[in-house]
Amino acid sequence: MPQVPQTFFDALAVRTWCGLALRSLGRAREEIDAINVYPVADGDTGTNLYLTMESAVAAVEAVFDGHGTLTERKPPLADAARAMAHGALIGARGNSGTILAQLLRGMAQVLAADGETAHTDGEGLRLALRRAADSARHAVAHPVEGTVLSVASAAADAAGDTDGDCGTVARAAYEGACAALAATPGQLAVLERAGVVDAGGRGLVAVLAALVETFTGEVPVFTVLEAHARVEVVLASGAPDVADVTLCEDGPEAVQEGGPAFEVIYLLEADDSAVTRLRQRLDALGDSLVVVGGDGLWNVHVHVDDAGAAVEAGVEAGRPYRIRITHFGLGDVHTTGAERPPRERAQRAVVAVVPGEGLAGLYGEAGATTVLARPGEPPASGELVAAVRRAHAREVVLLPNDAELRHTAAAAAEQARAEGIRVALIPTRSAVQGIAALAVHEPERRFDEDVVSMTSAAGATRYAEVAVAERQSWTMAGICQAGDVLGLVDGDVAVIGADVTATARAVLDRMLAAGGELVTLVLGDEAPVSVADILEIHVRESYLAVDTVVYRGGRQGALLLIGVE
């Protein structure tokens, strides 16, 4: 990433800011998840903000890739700003992520207003922050003070009262946001009761801290010493991005039992007039309504009891897709809202993230509660918490089955523990490691002994996958081109080939060179039909006393998953 500080807000500054914001949100993600109590205490605000920004970063990087890597060939500011906004829009997750997408869109509307302008100055940044705050507030059906909207407005107000370059404006916006964040418990009763500041507002402060770093090279550090007392702002070059937030001893309160049961999110292709009618209909169906976007593409977010009606409203307005429906796991809040008779908790359960429908069936047959991770759509911590609740057990073993889900799973485990559930997180990095762990799971054993046995089985399983490269990039095995077949062993590219079967065979040989007794193959829908038979024959003929088991994984992203025990 280019070095900071940046002098003007140009395409390079957009790229730098997005990258630094992603890093800042990554550091604060677990903390933000932990203080998430409004509008729903589902513990995923930090994760949703991170994933939304991650999508924005990918879109900006794609624009730079299209213009080459030389500084003199960098894209125009308008292209980078529009890419940032579009990436956030299509990748927005949850209430907080949807609002962040609209904040970025508002900024992009100002930054891209003159497509020929190579850069903008402090005045342009002031206008962009004002447009961001106003457009985000307009996108929310019923704005509530004490939320990220208040923090965004305060940042824009502080920036508007400042003269100077981009660094000066960014610093003023950040300090205004910090002060507004500290005031949120006094504006929203649920925050005051829980003893926390607003999670979405905390995320925006992290994003604005990255803006300061972009233009000054200094990393702001803020500390909320008391939830409604004061904010101490320190600007120190190279300081870590941390925040100490005072929490009450009991932790965040649960969301009200009478709230809507489902979160519904989808992208929608529709014209403005249809979206106006859609807002009215969804507003009558539920709450936490946020509709962001424009120019024919929208991101719709709402909390409802009738998820089907929310989707049908989208169908009537245009073409909804990437539909995500999440149950908040609060029991039966439909119809009359009457409580269901409590059922006895099981002693122990396993909750696992799986990459495809086939493995979901396999894990389910083994008794696990599963969370489906669709390609490019990793689950948020709120989904994992909901699955833990759904398992309805006193003790839960959590298998994330993906190295990238480590922080998400840890945040979910912490929230479940706060609800009185004993949770052990086994850091499985692949679904084949999860299969090995599940194979030795014995609910009758003592919890600690079962966890140790499952952890040992997972750790003794080497894992690999065969996938197709999406773009040219540097790897541990050399430079790959888009369309190359990649063989990854323990997460690193070990083989670059042109044929799926030949690449898979090479990967297997590398893994079995260190020994093994059992090979597990999980085939994705797009893998060649013959690859499993060819690999089974290869193992049988080349490696004595090594067994092979084959599963169908369905649409799982990778062509083939391989495990060696």
Coordinates of C-alpha atoms in Angstrom, one line a residue:
M1 CA 0.0 0.0 0.0
P2 CA 1.3 3.5 -0.8
Q3 CA 2.9 5.4 2.1
V4 CA 1.1 8.1 4.0
P5 CA 0.6 10.9 4.5
Q6 CA -1.3 12.1 1.4
T7 CA -1.5 15.7 0.5
F8 CA -4.8 15.9 -1.4
F9 CA -7.9 13.6 -1.6
D10 CA -7.1 11.8 -4.9
A11 CA -7.5 8.3 -6.1
L12 CA -4.4 7.2 -4.1
A13 CA -5.8 8.7 -1.0
V14 CA -9.1 6.8 -1.5
R15 CA -7.1 3.6 -1.8
T16 CA -5.0 4.4 1.3
W17 CA -7.9 5.4 3.4
C18 CA -9.9 2.3 2.5
G19 CA -7.0 0.0 3.4
L20 CA -6.3 1.8 6.6
A21 CA -10.0 1.8 7.6
L22 CA -10.1 -2.0 7.0
R23 CA -7.1 -2.5 9.2
S24 CA -8.6 -0.2 11.9
L25 CA -11.9 -2.0 11.8
G26 CA -10.1 -5.4 11.9
R27 CA -8.4 -4.4 15.1
A28 CA -11.5 -3.1 16.7
R29 CA -13.9 -5.7 15.4
E30 CA -14.2 -7.9 18.5
E31 CA -14.5 -5.0 20.8
I32 CA -17.3 -3.5 18.6
D33 CA -19.1 -6.8 18.4
A34 CA -19.0 -7.1 22.2
I35 CA -20.7 -3.7 22.8
N36 CA -23.4 -4.2 20.1
V37 CA -26.7 -3.7 21.9
Y38 CA -28.7 -1.5 19.5
P39 CA -30.9 -2.0 17.5
V40 CA -30.4 -5.7 18.1
A41 CA -27.9 -7.2 20.5
D42 CA -26.7 -9.8 18.0
G43 CA -23.0 -9.1 18.5
D44 CA -22.0 -8.6 14.9
T45 CA -21.7 -4.8 14.3
G46 CA -17.9 -4.9 14.1
T47 CA -17.9 -7.8 11.8
N48 CA -20.5 -6.3 9.5
L49 CA -18.6 -3.0 9.3
Y50 CA -15.4 -4.9 8.6
L51 CA -17.0 -7.0 5.8
T52 CA -18.6 -4.0 4.3
M53 CA -15.3 -2.1 4.2
E54 CA -13.6 -5.2 2.9
S55 CA -15.9 -5.2 -0.1
A56 CA -15.1 -1.5 -0.7
V57 CA -11.4 -2.2 -0.6
A58 CA -11.7 -5.0 -3.2
A59 CA -13.6 -2.7 -5.5
V60 CA -11.0 0.1 -5.3
E61 CA -8.2 -2.4 -5.8
A62 CA -9.9 -3.7 -8.9
V63 CA -10.0 -0.2 -10.4
F64 CA -6.3 0.3 -9.7
D65 CA -5.5 -3.1 -11.3
G66 CA -7.4 -2.0 -14.4
H67 CA -5.1 1.1 -14.6
G68 CA -1.8 -0.6 -14.0
T69 CA 0.5 -0.3 -11.1
L70 CA 2.5 2.9 -12.1
T71 CA 1.7 6.0 -10.1
E72 CA 1.3 8.1 -13.3
R73 CA -1.3 5.6 -14.5
K74 CA -3.5 5.8 -11.3
P75 CA -7.2 6.1 -12.0
P76 CA -9.1 9.4 -11.7
L77 CA -10.5 10.4 -8.3
A78 CA -14.1 9.9 -9.6
D79 CA -13.4 6.3 -10.6
A80 CA -11.9 5.4 -7.2
A81 CA -14.6 7.1 -5.2
R82 CA -17.4 5.5 -7.2
A83 CA -15.7 2.1 -6.8
M84 CA -15.5 2.6 -3.1
A85 CA -19.2 3.4 -2.8
H86 CA -20.3 0.6 -5.2
G87 CA -18.2 -2.0 -3.4
A88 CA -19.6 -1.0 0.0
L89 CA -23.1 -1.0 -1.4
I90 CA -23.0 -4.5 -2.8
G91 CA -21.1 -5.9 0.2
A92 CA -23.0 -4.1 2.9
R93 CA -23.8 -6.3 5.9
G94 CA -26.3 -5.6 8.7
N95 CA -27.8 -2.3 9.8
S96 CA -24.4 -0.8 10.5
G97 CA -22.8 -1.9 7.3
T98 CA -25.7 -0.6 5.3
I99 CA -25.4 2.9 6.9
L100 CA -21.6 2.8 6.3
A101 CA -22.2 2.1 2.7
Q102 CA -24.5 5.2 2.4
L103 CA -21.9 7.3 4.2
L104 CA -19.3 6.3 1.7
R105 CA -21.8 6.8 -1.2
G106 CA -22.5 10.4 0.1
M107 CA -18.8 11.2 0.1
A108 CA -18.3 9.7 -3.3
Q109 CA -21.1 11.9 -4.8
V110 CA -19.1 14.9 -3.8
L111 CA -15.6 13.5 -4.7
A112 CA -16.9 12.3 -8.1
A113 CA -19.0 15.4 -8.9
D114 CA -16.4 16.6 -11.4
G115 CA -15.2 13.6 -13.2
E116 CA -12.2 15.5 -14.6
T117 CA -10.9 16.6 -11.3
A118 CA -7.7 14.8 -10.3
H119 CA -8.0 15.7 -6.6
T120 CA -9.8 17.8 -4.0
D121 CA -8.7 19.8 -1.0
G122 CA -9.9 20.5 2.5
E123 CA -13.0 22.3 1.3
G124 CA -14.0 19.3 -0.8
L125 CA -13.5 16.9 2.1
R126 CA -15.7 19.2 4.3
L127 CA -18.5 19.0 1.7
A128 CA -18.0 15.3 1.3
L129 CA -18.4 14.6 5.1
R130 CA -21.5 16.8 5.2
R131 CA -23.1 15.0 2.2
A132 CA -22.2 11.7 3.8
A133 CA -23.9 12.5 7.1
D134 CA -27.0 14.0 5.5
S135 CA -27.5 11.1 3.0
A136 CA -27.1 8.5 5.7
R137 CA -29.7 10.1 7.9
H138 CA -32.1 10.4 4.9
A139 CA -31.6 6.7 4.2
V140 CA -32.9 5.6 7.6
A141 CA -36.7 5.5 7.9
H142 CA -36.7 6.7 11.5
P143 CA -33.4 8.2 12.6
V144 CA -32.5 7.7 16.2
E145 CA -30.1 10.0 18.1
G146 CA -27.3 8.3 20.0
T147 CA -26.4 6.1 17.1
V148 CA -23.9 6.3 14.3
L149 CA -26.1 9.0 12.6
S150 CA -25.4 11.3 15.6
V151 CA -21.7 10.6 15.3
A152 CA -21.6 11.2 11.6
S153 CA -23.5 14.5 12.0
A154 CA -21.1 15.6 14.7
A155 CA -18.1 14.8 12.5
A156 CA -19.5 16.8 9.6
D157 CA -20.4 19.7 11.9
A158 CA -16.9 19.8 13.4
A159 CA -15.3 19.6 9.9
G160 CA -17.6 22.4 8.7
D161 CA -16.3 24.7 11.4
T162 CA -12.6 24.1 10.4
D163 CA -10.5 25.8 7.8
G164 CA -7.4 24.1 6.4
D165 CA -6.1 21.2 4.4
C166 CA -7.4 17.7 4.3
G167 CA -5.4 16.7 7.4
T168 CA -6.8 19.5 9.5
V169 CA -10.4 18.7 8.4
A170 CA -10.0 15.0 9.0
R171 CA -8.6 15.6 12.5
A172 CA -11.5 17.9 13.3
A173 CA -14.1 15.4 12.0
Y174 CA -12.5 12.7 14.1
E175 CA -12.4 14.7 17.3
G176 CA -16.0 15.7 16.8
A177 CA -17.0 12.1 16.3
C178 CA -15.2 11.0 19.4
A179 CA -17.0 13.6 21.5
A180 CA -20.4 12.6 20.0
L181 CA -19.6 8.9 20.6
A182 CA -19.0 9.6 24.3
A183 CA -22.4 11.3 24.5
T184 CA -24.3 8.4 23.0
P185 CA -25.2 6.7 26.3
G186 CA -27.0 9.9 27.4
Q187 CA -29.0 9.9 24.2
L188 CA -30.1 6.3 24.1
A189 CA -31.4 4.5 27.2
V190 CA -30.4 1.0 26.1
L191 CA -26.8 2.1 25.8
E192 CA -26.9 3.8 29.3
R193 CA -28.4 0.6 30.8
A194 CA -25.7 -1.5 29.3
G195 CA -22.9 0.9 30.1
V196 CA -21.6 1.1 26.6
V197 CA -21.2 3.6 23.7
D198 CA -22.9 3.0 20.4
A199 CA -21.2 0.2 18.4
G200 CA -21.9 1.7 15.0
G201 CA -20.6 5.0 16.2
R202 CA -17.5 3.3 17.5
G203 CA -16.9 1.8 14.1
L204 CA -17.3 5.2 12.4
V205 CA -14.6 6.6 14.7
A206 CA -12.3 3.8 13.6
V207 CA -13.0 4.7 10.0
L208 CA -12.3 8.4 10.7
A209 CA -9.1 7.6 12.5
A210 CA -7.9 6.0 9.3
L211 CA -8.8 9.2 7.5
V212 CA -6.6 11.2 9.9
E213 CA -3.8 8.7 9.3
T214 CA -4.2 9.0 5.6
F215 CA -3.6 12.7 5.5
T216 CA -1.2 13.2 8.5
G217 CA 0.6 9.9 9.0
E218 CA -0.5 10.0 12.7
V219 CA -2.7 7.3 14.3
P220 CA -5.3 8.8 16.6
V221 CA -5.9 7.0 19.9
F222 CA -9.1 7.6 21.8
T223 CA -10.2 6.4 25.2
V224 CA -13.8 6.5 26.5
L225 CA -12.9 6.8 30.2
E226 CA -16.5 6.8 31.3
A227 CA -19.5 6.1 29.1
H228 CA -21.0 9.6 29.6
A229 CA -18.2 11.6 31.1
R230 CA -15.4 12.7 28.8
V231 CA -13.3 11.7 25.8
E232 CA -9.5 11.9 25.9
V233 CA -8.1 12.3 22.4
V234 CA -4.4 11.8 21.8
L235 CA -2.7 12.2 18.4
A236 CA 0.6 10.3 18.4
S237 CA 2.5 9.1 15.3
G238 CA 2.7 5.3 15.2
A239 CA 0.4 4.8 18.2
P240 CA -1.9 1.7 18.1
D241 CA -5.6 2.1 17.3
V242 CA -7.3 1.1 20.5
A243 CA -10.2 2.1 22.6
D244 CA -11.0 1.3 26.2
V245 CA -14.8 1.3 26.6
T246 CA -16.3 1.0 30.1
L247 CA -18.8 -1.9 30.3
C248 CA -21.2 -2.8 33.1
E249 CA -20.3 -6.0 34.9
D250 CA -23.2 -7.9 33.4
G251 CA -22.2 -7.0 29.8
P252 CA -24.6 -5.8 27.1
E253 CA -28.3 -6.5 27.6
A254 CA -30.2 -8.8 25.4
V255 CA -32.5 -7.3 22.8
Q256 CA -36.1 -6.8 23.8
E257 CA -38.0 -10.1 23.5
G258 CA -40.9 -8.4 21.6
G259 CA -38.8 -7.2 18.7
P260 CA -38.9 -8.5 15.2
A261 CA -37.7 -12.1 14.6
F262 CA -35.7 -11.7 11.3
E263 CA -33.2 -9.4 9.7
V264 CA -33.7 -9.3 5.9
I265 CA -31.1 -7.8 3.5
Y266 CA -31.0 -7.9 -0.2
L267 CA -29.7 -6.0 -3.2
L268 CA -32.4 -4.6 -5.4
E269 CA -32.5 -3.4 -9.0
A270 CA -35.3 -0.9 -9.2
D271 CA -36.1 2.6 -10.2
D272 CA -36.5 5.5 -7.7
S273 CA -40.3 5.6 -7.8
A274 CA -40.6 1.9 -7.0
V275 CA -38.1 2.3 -4.1
T276 CA -40.2 5.1 -2.7
R277 CA -43.2 2.7 -2.5
L278 CA -41.0 0.0 -1.2
R279 CA -39.9 2.1 1.7
Q280 CA -43.5 2.8 2.7
R281 CA -44.4 -0.9 2.6
L282 CA -41.4 -2.1 4.5
D283 CA -41.8 0.6 7.1
A284 CA -45.3 -0.8 7.8
L285 CA -43.9 -4.3 8.1
G286 CA -41.1 -3.8 10.6
D287 CA -38.4 -1.5 12.0
S288 CA -34.7 -0.6 11.5
L289 CA -35.4 0.1 7.9
V290 CA -32.4 1.4 5.9
V291 CA -32.5 1.7 2.1
V292 CA -29.3 3.0 0.5
G293 CA -28.1 3.3 -3.1
G294 CA -29.3 4.9 -6.3
D295 CA -28.9 4.8 -10.0
G296 CA -31.0 1.7 -10.2
L297 CA -29.1 -0.4 -7.5
W298 CA -30.2 -0.4 -3.9
N299 CA -29.3 -2.2 -0.7
V300 CA -32.3 -2.9 1.5
H301 CA -32.2 -3.7 5.2
V302 CA -35.1 -4.2 7.6
H303 CA -36.1 -6.1 10.7
V304 CA -39.4 -7.9 10.4
D305 CA -41.5 -10.8 11.7
D306 CA -42.6 -11.8 8.2
A307 CA -39.5 -12.3 6.2
G308 CA -41.4 -13.6 3.2
A309 CA -43.5 -10.4 3.0
A310 CA -40.3 -8.3 3.0
V311 CA -38.9 -10.2 0.1
E312 CA -42.2 -10.2 -1.8
A313 CA -42.2 -6.4 -1.4
G314 CA -38.8 -6.4 -3.1
V315 CA -40.0 -8.6 -5.9
E316 CA -42.9 -6.1 -6.6
A317 CA -40.5 -3.2 -6.6
G318 CA -37.9 -4.8 -8.9
R319 CA -35.4 -7.6 -8.9
P320 CA -34.0 -8.6 -5.5
Y321 CA -31.0 -10.8 -5.2
R322 CA -28.3 -11.8 -2.7
I323 CA -31.1 -12.2 -0.2
R324 CA -30.0 -12.9 3.3
I325 CA -32.4 -13.7 6.1
T326 CA -31.1 -14.1 9.6
H327 CA -33.2 -15.3 12.6
F328 CA -32.3 -13.4 15.8
G329 CA -32.9 -16.6 17.8
L330 CA -35.2 -15.0 20.5
G331 CA -37.9 -17.7 20.5
D332 CA -41.3 -17.5 18.9
V333 CA -42.0 -13.8 18.4
H334 CA -44.4 -14.3 15.6
T335 CA -48.2 -13.8 15.7
T336 CA -49.3 -13.4 19.3
G337 CA -45.8 -13.3 20.8
A338 CA -46.7 -15.9 23.3
E339 CA -43.7 -17.8 24.8
R340 CA -43.3 -21.5 23.8
P341 CA -42.9 -24.0 26.6
P342 CA -39.2 -24.2 27.4
R343 CA -37.6 -27.4 26.2
E344 CA -34.8 -29.2 28.1
R345 CA -31.3 -28.2 27.0
A346 CA -29.1 -30.9 25.7
Q347 CA -25.9 -31.4 27.6
R348 CA -23.6 -30.9 24.6
A349 CA -23.7 -29.9 21.0
V350 CA -21.4 -29.1 18.1
V351 CA -21.9 -26.0 15.9
A352 CA -19.9 -25.9 12.7
V353 CA -19.5 -23.6 9.7
V354 CA -19.7 -25.5 6.5
P355 CA -18.9 -24.2 2.9
G356 CA -21.5 -26.2 1.0
E357 CA -24.9 -27.9 1.2
G358 CA -23.4 -31.3 0.8
L359 CA -21.2 -30.9 3.9
A360 CA -24.1 -29.3 5.7
G361 CA -26.0 -32.6 5.3
L362 CA -23.0 -34.6 6.3
Y363 CA -22.4 -32.6 9.5
G364 CA -26.1 -32.6 10.2
E365 CA -26.3 -36.4 10.0
A366 CA -23.5 -36.5 12.6
G367 CA -25.6 -34.4 14.9
A368 CA -24.0 -31.0 14.4
T369 CA -25.8 -27.7 14.1
T370 CA -24.6 -26.0 10.9
V371 CA -24.1 -22.5 9.5
L372 CA -23.8 -22.4 5.8
A373 CA -21.0 -20.2 4.4
R374 CA -21.8 -19.4 0.8
P375 CA -18.9 -18.5 -1.5
G376 CA -17.9 -14.9 -0.9
E377 CA -20.4 -14.6 2.0
P378 CA -18.8 -15.6 5.3
P379 CA -21.2 -15.7 8.2
A380 CA -21.2 -12.9 10.8
S381 CA -20.8 -13.5 14.5
G382 CA -24.5 -12.9 15.0
E383 CA -25.3 -15.9 12.8
L384 CA -22.9 -18.1 14.8
V385 CA -24.4 -16.9 18.1
A386 CA -27.9 -17.7 16.7
A387 CA -26.7 -21.2 15.8
V388 CA -25.3 -21.7 19.3
R389 CA -28.7 -20.7 20.7
R390 CA -30.4 -23.0 18.2
A391 CA -28.3 -25.9 19.4
H392 CA -29.9 -25.4 22.8
A393 CA -27.2 -27.0 24.8
R394 CA -25.4 -26.3 28.0
E395 CA -22.0 -27.0 26.4
V396 CA -21.1 -26.2 22.8
V397 CA -18.0 -27.0 20.7
L398 CA -17.6 -24.4 17.9
L399 CA -15.9 -25.4 14.7
P400 CA -15.3 -22.3 12.4
N401 CA -13.6 -24.4 9.7
D402 CA -12.0 -21.4 8.1
A403 CA -8.9 -19.4 9.2
E404 CA -10.6 -16.1 8.2
L405 CA -13.4 -16.8 10.7
R406 CA -11.1 -16.9 13.7
H407 CA -12.0 -13.4 15.0
T408 CA -15.7 -13.8 14.1
A409 CA -16.0 -17.2 15.9
A410 CA -14.1 -15.9 19.0
A411 CA -16.6 -12.9 19.2
A412 CA -19.5 -15.3 18.9
A413 CA -18.1 -17.6 21.6
E414 CA -17.6 -14.7 24.0
Q415 CA -21.2 -13.6 23.5
A416 CA -22.5 -17.1 24.0
R417 CA -20.5 -17.4 27.2
A418 CA -22.0 -14.2 28.5
E419 CA -25.4 -15.9 28.1
G420 CA -24.3 -18.7 30.3
I421 CA -23.3 -21.3 27.7
R422 CA -20.0 -23.1 28.1
V423 CA -18.3 -22.8 24.7
A424 CA -15.0 -24.3 23.5
L425 CA -13.7 -22.9 20.2
I426 CA -11.5 -25.3 18.2
P427 CA -9.6 -23.3 15.6
T428 CA -10.3 -25.6 12.6
R429 CA -9.0 -24.0 9.4
S430 CA -10.8 -26.3 6.9
A431 CA -14.0 -28.3 6.8
V432 CA -11.9 -31.5 6.5
Q433 CA -10.4 -30.7 9.9
G434 CA -13.9 -30.3 11.2
I435 CA -14.8 -33.7 9.8
A436 CA -11.9 -35.3 11.7
A437 CA -12.9 -33.5 14.9
L438 CA -16.5 -34.6 14.6
A439 CA -15.4 -38.2 14.0
V440 CA -14.0 -38.5 17.5
H441 CA -16.7 -36.4 19.2
E442 CA -18.2 -38.3 22.2
P443 CA -20.9 -36.4 24.1
E444 CA -20.7 -38.9 27.0
R445 CA -17.2 -37.9 27.8
R446 CA -16.2 -35.1 30.1
F447 CA -16.3 -31.8 28.2
D448 CA -12.6 -31.0 28.6
E449 CA -11.6 -34.5 27.5
D450 CA -13.9 -34.3 24.4
V451 CA -12.5 -30.9 23.4
V452 CA -9.0 -32.2 23.8
S453 CA -9.7 -35.2 21.7
M454 CA -11.4 -33.2 19.0
T455 CA -8.7 -30.6 18.9
S456 CA -6.0 -33.3 18.6
A457 CA -7.8 -34.9 15.7
A458 CA -8.2 -31.6 13.9
G459 CA -4.6 -30.7 14.5
A460 CA -3.4 -34.0 13.1
T461 CA -5.3 -33.4 9.8
R462 CA -3.4 -31.6 7.1
Y463 CA -5.6 -29.8 4.7
A464 CA -5.5 -28.6 1.2
E465 CA -7.8 -27.3 -1.5
V466 CA -7.8 -27.0 -5.3
A467 CA -9.3 -23.8 -6.7
V468 CA -9.2 -21.6 -9.8
A469 CA -7.3 -18.3 -9.7
E470 CA -9.5 -15.3 -10.3
R471 CA -6.7 -12.9 -11.2
Q472 CA -3.0 -12.6 -11.7
S473 CA -1.1 -12.5 -8.4
W474 CA 2.1 -13.4 -6.6
T475 CA 2.1 -16.7 -4.7
M476 CA 4.5 -18.9 -2.7
A477 CA 4.8 -21.1 -5.9
G478 CA 5.3 -18.2 -8.3
I479 CA 3.1 -15.9 -10.4
C480 CA -0.3 -17.3 -11.3
Q481 CA -2.6 -16.1 -14.0
A482 CA -6.4 -15.8 -14.0
G483 CA -7.8 -19.2 -14.8
D484 CA -4.8 -21.2 -13.5
V485 CA -5.6 -24.2 -11.2
L486 CA -4.1 -23.6 -7.7
G487 CA -3.2 -26.3 -5.2
L488 CA -3.1 -24.8 -1.7
V489 CA -1.6 -26.8 1.2
D490 CA -2.3 -25.4 4.7
G491 CA -3.5 -22.2 3.2
D492 CA -0.4 -21.5 0.9
V493 CA -0.2 -22.0 -2.8
A494 CA 2.0 -25.0 -3.4
V495 CA 1.2 -26.0 -7.0
I496 CA 0.2 -24.0 -10.0
G497 CA -1.2 -26.0 -12.9
A498 CA -3.5 -26.1 -15.9
D499 CA -5.5 -29.3 -15.1
V500 CA -7.6 -29.9 -12.1
T501 CA -6.8 -33.6 -11.8
A502 CA -3.1 -33.3 -12.3
T503 CA -2.9 -30.4 -9.8
A504 CA -4.9 -32.4 -7.2
R505 CA -2.6 -35.4 -7.7
A506 CA 0.5 -33.3 -7.2
V507 CA -1.0 -31.8 -4.0
L508 CA -1.8 -35.3 -2.7
D509 CA 1.7 -36.5 -3.4
R510 CA 3.1 -33.6 -1.5
M511 CA 0.9 -34.3 1.5
L512 CA 1.3 -38.1 1.6
A513 CA 5.1 -37.7 1.3
A514 CA 5.0 -37.0 5.1
G515 CA 2.8 -40.1 5.7
G516 CA -0.9 -40.6 6.3
E517 CA -3.5 -43.2 6.9
L518 CA -6.7 -41.6 5.6
V519 CA -7.4 -39.3 2.7
T520 CA -10.6 -37.3 2.7
L521 CA -11.8 -35.8 -0.6
V522 CA -14.7 -33.3 -0.7
L523 CA -15.8 -32.5 -4.2
G524 CA -17.5 -29.3 -5.2
D525 CA -20.2 -29.1 -7.9
E526 CA -17.7 -27.7 -10.5
A527 CA -15.1 -30.3 -10.1
P528 CA -14.6 -32.8 -12.9
V529 CA -16.8 -35.9 -12.4
S530 CA -13.9 -38.3 -12.8
V531 CA -11.4 -36.6 -10.5
A532 CA -12.5 -38.6 -7.4
D533 CA -12.1 -42.0 -9.1
I534 CA -8.7 -41.1 -10.5
L535 CA -7.4 -39.8 -7.2
E536 CA -8.7 -42.9 -5.4
I537 CA -6.9 -45.2 -7.8
H538 CA -3.8 -43.1 -7.5
V539 CA -3.8 -43.4 -3.7
R540 CA -4.5 -47.1 -3.8
E541 CA -1.8 -47.9 -6.3
S542 CA 0.9 -45.6 -4.9
Y543 CA 0.4 -45.6 -1.1
L544 CA -0.2 -48.9 0.7
A545 CA -2.5 -49.0 3.7
V546 CA -3.9 -45.5 3.0
D547 CA -7.7 -45.4 2.8
T548 CA -9.8 -42.8 0.9
V549 CA -13.2 -41.5 1.6
V550 CA -15.2 -39.2 -0.7
Y551 CA -17.9 -36.7 0.0
R552 CA -20.0 -34.4 -2.2
G553 CA -19.7 -30.9 -0.9
G554 CA -22.1 -29.1 -3.3
R555 CA -21.5 -25.4 -4.1
Q556 CA -18.6 -24.9 -1.8
G557 CA -16.3 -22.4 -3.6
A558 CA -13.2 -24.6 -3.9
L559 CA -13.3 -27.4 -6.6
L560 CA -11.9 -29.9 -4.2
L561 CA -11.0 -30.1 -0.5
I562 CA -8.4 -32.6 0.7
G563 CA -7.6 -33.8 4.1
V564 CA -4.8 -36.2 5.2
E565 CA -4.8 -37.8 8.6

